Coordinates of C-alpha atoms in Angstrom, one line a residue:
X1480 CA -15.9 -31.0 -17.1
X1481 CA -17.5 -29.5 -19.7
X1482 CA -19.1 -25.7 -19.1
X1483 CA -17.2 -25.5 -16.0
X1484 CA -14.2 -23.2 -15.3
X1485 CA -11.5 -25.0 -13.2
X1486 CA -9.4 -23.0 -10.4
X1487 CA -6.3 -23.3 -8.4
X1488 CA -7.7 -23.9 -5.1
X1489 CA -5.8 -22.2 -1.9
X1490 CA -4.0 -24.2 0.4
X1491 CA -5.0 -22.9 3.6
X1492 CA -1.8 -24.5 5.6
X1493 CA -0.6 -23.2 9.2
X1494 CA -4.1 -21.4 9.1
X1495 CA -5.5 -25.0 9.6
X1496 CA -3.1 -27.1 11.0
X1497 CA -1.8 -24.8 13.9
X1498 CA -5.4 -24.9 15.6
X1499 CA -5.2 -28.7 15.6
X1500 CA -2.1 -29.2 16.8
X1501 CA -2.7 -27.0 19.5
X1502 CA -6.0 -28.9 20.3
X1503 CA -4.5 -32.1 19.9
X1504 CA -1.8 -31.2 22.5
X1505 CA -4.2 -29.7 24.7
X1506 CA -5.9 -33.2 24.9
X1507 CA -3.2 -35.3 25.2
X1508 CA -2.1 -33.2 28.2
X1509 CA -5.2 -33.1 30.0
X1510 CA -5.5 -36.5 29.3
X1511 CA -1.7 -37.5 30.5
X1512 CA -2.2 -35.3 33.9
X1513 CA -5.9 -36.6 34.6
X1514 CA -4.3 -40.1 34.9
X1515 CA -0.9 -39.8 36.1
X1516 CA -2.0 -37.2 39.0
X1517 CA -4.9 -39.2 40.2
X1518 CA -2.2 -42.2 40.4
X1519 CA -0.1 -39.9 42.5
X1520 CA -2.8 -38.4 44.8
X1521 CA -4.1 -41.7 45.7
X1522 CA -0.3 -42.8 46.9
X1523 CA 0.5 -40.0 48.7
X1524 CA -3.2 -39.1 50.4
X1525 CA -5.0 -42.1 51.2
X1526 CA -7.0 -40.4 53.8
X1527 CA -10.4 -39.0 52.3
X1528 CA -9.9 -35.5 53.6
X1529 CA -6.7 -35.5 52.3
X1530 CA -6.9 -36.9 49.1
X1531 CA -10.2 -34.3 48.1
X1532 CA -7.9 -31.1 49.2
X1533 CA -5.4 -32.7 47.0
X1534 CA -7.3 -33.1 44.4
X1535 CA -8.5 -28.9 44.5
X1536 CA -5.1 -28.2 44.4
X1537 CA -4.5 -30.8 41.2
X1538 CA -7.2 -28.6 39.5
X1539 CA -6.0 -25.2 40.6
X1540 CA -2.2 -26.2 38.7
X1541 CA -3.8 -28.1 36.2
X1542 CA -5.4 -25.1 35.2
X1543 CA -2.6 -22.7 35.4
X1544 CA 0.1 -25.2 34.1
X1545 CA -2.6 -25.5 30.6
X1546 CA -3.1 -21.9 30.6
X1547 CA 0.6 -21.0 30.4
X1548 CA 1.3 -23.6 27.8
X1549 CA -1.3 -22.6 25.4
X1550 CA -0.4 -19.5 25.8
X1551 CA 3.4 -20.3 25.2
X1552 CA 2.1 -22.1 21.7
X1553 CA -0.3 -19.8 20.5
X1554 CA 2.2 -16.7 20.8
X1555 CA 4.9 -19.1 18.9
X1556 CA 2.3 -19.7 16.2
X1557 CA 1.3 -16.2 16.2
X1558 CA 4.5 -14.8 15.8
X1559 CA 5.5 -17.3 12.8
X1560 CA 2.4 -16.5 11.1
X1561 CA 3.2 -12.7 11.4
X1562 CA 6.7 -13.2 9.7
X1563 CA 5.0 -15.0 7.0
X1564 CA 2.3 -12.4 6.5
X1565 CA 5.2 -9.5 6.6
X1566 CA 7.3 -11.7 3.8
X1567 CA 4.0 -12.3 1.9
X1568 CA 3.5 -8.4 2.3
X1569 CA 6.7 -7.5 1.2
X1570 CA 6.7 -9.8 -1.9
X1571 CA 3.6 -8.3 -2.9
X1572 CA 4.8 -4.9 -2.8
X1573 CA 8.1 -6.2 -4.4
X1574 CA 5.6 -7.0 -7.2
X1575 CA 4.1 -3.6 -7.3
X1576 CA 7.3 -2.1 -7.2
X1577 CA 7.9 -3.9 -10.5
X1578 CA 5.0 -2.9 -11.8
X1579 CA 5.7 0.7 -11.2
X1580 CA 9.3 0.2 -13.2
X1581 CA 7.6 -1.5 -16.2
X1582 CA 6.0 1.5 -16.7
X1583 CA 8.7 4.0 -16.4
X1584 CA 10.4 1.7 -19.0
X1585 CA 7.5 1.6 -21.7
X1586 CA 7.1 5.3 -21.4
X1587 CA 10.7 6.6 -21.7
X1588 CA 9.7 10.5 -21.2
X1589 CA 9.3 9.3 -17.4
X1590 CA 12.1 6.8 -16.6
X1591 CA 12.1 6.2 -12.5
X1592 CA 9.2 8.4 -12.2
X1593 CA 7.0 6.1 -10.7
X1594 CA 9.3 5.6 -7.6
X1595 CA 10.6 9.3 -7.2
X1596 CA 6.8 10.5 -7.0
X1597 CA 6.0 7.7 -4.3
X1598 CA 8.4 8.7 -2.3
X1599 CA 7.6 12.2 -2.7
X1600 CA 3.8 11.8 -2.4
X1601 CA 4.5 9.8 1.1
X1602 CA 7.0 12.8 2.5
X1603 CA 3.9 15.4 1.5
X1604 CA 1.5 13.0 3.0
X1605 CA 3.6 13.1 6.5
X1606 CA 3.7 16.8 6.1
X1607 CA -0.3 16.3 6.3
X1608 CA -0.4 14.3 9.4
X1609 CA -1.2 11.1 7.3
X1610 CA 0.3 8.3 9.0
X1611 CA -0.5 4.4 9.7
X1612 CA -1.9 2.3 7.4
X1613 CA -3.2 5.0 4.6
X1614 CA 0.2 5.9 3.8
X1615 CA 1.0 2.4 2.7
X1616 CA -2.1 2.7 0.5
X1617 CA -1.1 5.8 -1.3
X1618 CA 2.4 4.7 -1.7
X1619 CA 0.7 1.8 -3.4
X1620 CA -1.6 4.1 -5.7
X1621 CA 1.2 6.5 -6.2
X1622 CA 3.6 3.7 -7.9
X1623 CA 0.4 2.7 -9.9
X1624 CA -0.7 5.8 -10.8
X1625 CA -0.4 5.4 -14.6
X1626 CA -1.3 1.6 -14.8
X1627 CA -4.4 2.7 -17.4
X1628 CA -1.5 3.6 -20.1
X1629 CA -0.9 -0.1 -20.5
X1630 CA -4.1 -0.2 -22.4
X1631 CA -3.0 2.8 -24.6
X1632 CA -1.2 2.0 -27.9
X1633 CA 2.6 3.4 -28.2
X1634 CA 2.1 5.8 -31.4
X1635 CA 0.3 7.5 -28.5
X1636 CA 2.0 7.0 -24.9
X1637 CA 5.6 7.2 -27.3
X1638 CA 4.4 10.1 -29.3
X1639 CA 7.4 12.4 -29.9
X1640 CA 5.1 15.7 -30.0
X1641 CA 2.1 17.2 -29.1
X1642 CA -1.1 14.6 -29.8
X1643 CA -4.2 15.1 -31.4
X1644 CA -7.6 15.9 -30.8
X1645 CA -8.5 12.1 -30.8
X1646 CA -5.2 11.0 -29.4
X1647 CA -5.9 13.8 -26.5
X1648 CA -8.9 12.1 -26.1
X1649 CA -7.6 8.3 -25.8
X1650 CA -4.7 9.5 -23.5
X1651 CA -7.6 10.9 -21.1
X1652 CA -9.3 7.2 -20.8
X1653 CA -6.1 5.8 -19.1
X1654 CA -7.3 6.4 -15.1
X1655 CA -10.5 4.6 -15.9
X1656 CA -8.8 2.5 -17.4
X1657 CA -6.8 1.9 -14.1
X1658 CA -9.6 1.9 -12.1
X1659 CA -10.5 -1.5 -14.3
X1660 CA -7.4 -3.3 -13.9
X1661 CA -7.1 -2.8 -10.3
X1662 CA -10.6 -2.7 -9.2
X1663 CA -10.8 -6.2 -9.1
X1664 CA -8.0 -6.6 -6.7
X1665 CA -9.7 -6.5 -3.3
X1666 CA -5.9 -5.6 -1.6
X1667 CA -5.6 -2.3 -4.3
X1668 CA -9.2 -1.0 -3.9
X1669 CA -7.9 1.2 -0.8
X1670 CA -5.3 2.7 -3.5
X1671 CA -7.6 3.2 -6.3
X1672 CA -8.3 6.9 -5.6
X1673 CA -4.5 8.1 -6.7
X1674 CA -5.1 5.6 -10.3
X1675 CA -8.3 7.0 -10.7
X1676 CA -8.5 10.5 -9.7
X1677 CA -5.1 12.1 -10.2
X1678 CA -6.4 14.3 -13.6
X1679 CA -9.1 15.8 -11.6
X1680 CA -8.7 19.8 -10.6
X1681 CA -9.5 21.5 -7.8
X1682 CA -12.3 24.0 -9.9
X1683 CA -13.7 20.6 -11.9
X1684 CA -12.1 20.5 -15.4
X1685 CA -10.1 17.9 -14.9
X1686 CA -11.2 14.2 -16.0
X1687 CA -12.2 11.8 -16.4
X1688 CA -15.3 12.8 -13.9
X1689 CA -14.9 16.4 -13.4
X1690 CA -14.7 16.1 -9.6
X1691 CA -14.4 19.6 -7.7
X1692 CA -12.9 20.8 -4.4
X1693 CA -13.0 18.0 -1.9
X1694 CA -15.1 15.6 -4.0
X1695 CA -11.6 14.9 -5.2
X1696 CA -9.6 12.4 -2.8
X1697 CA -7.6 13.8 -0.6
X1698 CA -4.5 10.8 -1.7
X1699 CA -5.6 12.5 -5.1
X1700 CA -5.4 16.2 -4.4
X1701 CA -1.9 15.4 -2.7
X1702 CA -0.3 13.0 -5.8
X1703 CA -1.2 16.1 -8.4
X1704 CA 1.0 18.0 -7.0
X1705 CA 4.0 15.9 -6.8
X1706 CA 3.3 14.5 -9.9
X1707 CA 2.7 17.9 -11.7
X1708 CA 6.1 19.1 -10.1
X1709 CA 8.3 15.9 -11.0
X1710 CA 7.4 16.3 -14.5
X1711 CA 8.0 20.1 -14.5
X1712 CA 11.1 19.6 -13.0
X1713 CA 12.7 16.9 -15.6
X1714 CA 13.9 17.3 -19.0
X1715 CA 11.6 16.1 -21.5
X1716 CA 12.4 15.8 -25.8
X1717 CA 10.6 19.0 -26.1
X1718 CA 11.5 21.1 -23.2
X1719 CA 14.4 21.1 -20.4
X1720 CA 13.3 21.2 -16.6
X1721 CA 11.7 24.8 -15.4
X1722 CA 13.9 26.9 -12.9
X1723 CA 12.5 26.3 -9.3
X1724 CA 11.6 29.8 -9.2
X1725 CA 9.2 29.0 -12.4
X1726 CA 7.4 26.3 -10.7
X1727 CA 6.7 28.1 -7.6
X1728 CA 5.4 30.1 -9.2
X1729 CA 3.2 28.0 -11.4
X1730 CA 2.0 26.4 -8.2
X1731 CA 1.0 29.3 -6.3
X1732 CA -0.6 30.8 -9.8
X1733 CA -2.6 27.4 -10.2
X1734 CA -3.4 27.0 -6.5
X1735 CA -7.7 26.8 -6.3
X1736 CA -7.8 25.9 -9.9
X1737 CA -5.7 22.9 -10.5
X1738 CA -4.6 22.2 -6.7
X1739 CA -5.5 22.4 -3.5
X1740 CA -4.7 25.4 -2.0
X1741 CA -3.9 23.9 1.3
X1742 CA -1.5 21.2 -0.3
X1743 CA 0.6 23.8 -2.3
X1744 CA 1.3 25.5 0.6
X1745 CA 2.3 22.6 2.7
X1746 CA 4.4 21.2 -0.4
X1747 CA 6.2 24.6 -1.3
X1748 CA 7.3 24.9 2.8
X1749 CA 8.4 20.8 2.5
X1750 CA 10.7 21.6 -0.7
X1751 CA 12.0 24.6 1.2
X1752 CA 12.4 22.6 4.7
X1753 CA 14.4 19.7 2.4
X1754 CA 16.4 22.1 0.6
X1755 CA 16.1 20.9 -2.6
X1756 CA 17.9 22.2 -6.1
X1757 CA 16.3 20.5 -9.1
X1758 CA 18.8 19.7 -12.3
X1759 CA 16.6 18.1 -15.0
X1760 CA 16.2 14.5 -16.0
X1761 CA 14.3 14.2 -12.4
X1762 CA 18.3 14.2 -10.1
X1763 CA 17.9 16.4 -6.9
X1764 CA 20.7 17.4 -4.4
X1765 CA 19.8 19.2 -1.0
X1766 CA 21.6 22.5 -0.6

């Protein structure tokens, strides 16, 4: 029809069928007892008295024999409906994943970036005390973190050496950028503040909103330093990896004015706890 926008409609499946089959066998139940134990209380009590104190006792397993088998379905239902959710889950973050790796591809400075500070930014994060739920969404924001340079052009994002002016200034609209492609996306909104807020500094002259202190998120305040580090410690076209002796110190220079003092700290003790010796082009053993 004319002036009207057509849309896939969701199929709402076990969601809706599951209640009805469980009502439907409810009925049938009630229905098949009702009549085949008032047939058998009538044989075996024909006596009044009897037959009424049968007929309690009729109600009392009734009750517990319907209970039990609901309970039995429902918690098959349940169950199934949890696997699906977990696959559906896991395909979604499949996707993301992907995401995450079509990035590192179109911006070859930073090949398997994406992953390494994820994985990075969720060992900091448990260093913090951040557990549950919130870690999933920062591992989510941390993969997407640079999902705004999609809208940049690639004599910019590709550039070979320093940018301009005007190409600085370009560069810098990529996290609101991000914040428009995944603000939309009810399930990402939780992971926006990584996307969004990851060029921020701690004393306010970072972009794009010049957030200070803790008006930064904290997912935000933690990502900056992994992300700072992973690039200082990979080769780049127009620089090899820094010692780890020059980005500790870096760090602990820049710590309350680009970082969070607090997260520095806990960071510099995690790379010493792990034991890790940096190489360039973003490899890593343990010592």
């Amino acid at each position: 029809m004319r002036g009207k926008r057509s849309q896939l409609q969701f199929d709402p499946g076990p969601s809706r069928i599951i209640p009805a089959r469980i009502a439907g066998i409810y009925i049938g139940l009630s229905m098949a007892w009702i009549l085949a134990s008032d047939v058998v209380v009538d044989r075996l009590f024909p006596e009044a008295g009897h037959a009424l104190a049968a007929q309690t006792l009729k109600g009392i397993v009734y009750v517990v024999f319907i209970t039990v088998t609901i309970y039995l379905l429902i918690r098959r239902d349940v169950r199934a409906l949890e696997r699906a959710q977990e696959q559906l889950l896991r395909s979604y973050d499949d996707a993301i994943a992907g995401w995450g790796r079509a990035l590192d591809l179109r911006d070859r400075e930073t090949e398997n970036h994406s992953q390494r500070v994820a994985e990075w930014t969720v060992k900091l994060c448990r260093a913090l005390g951040i557990d549950g739920n919130e870690l999933v969404h920062i591992w989510r924001g941390a993969l997407l973190h640079d999902i705004g340079k999609m809208g940049l052009p690639d004599a910019i994002l590709q550039k070979p050496g320093p940018l301009s002016p005007a190409e600085r200034r370009e560069m810098e609209k990529h996290p609101e950028m991000g914040r428009s492609l995944l603000e939309p996306i009810e399930h990402l909104q939780p992971a926006l503040a990584i996307p969004w807020c990851h060029h921020e500094r701690w004393d306010g002259s970072g972009y794009p909103r010049g957030l200070k202190g803790q008006e930064i998120p904290l997912a935000a305040r933690i990502f900056m330093v992994v992300d700072v580090w992973d690039a200082l410690s990979s080769d780049r076209p127009y620089r090899t990896a820094w010692t780890a002796e020059r980005i500790d110190a870096y760090f602990r220079a820049n710590a309350g004015k680009q970082f969070d003092p607090e997260v520095v700290d806990v960071f510099l003790d995690l790379l010493r706890q792990e034991g890790v010796t940096w190489h360039g082009t973003g490899s890593f053993t343990k010592d």
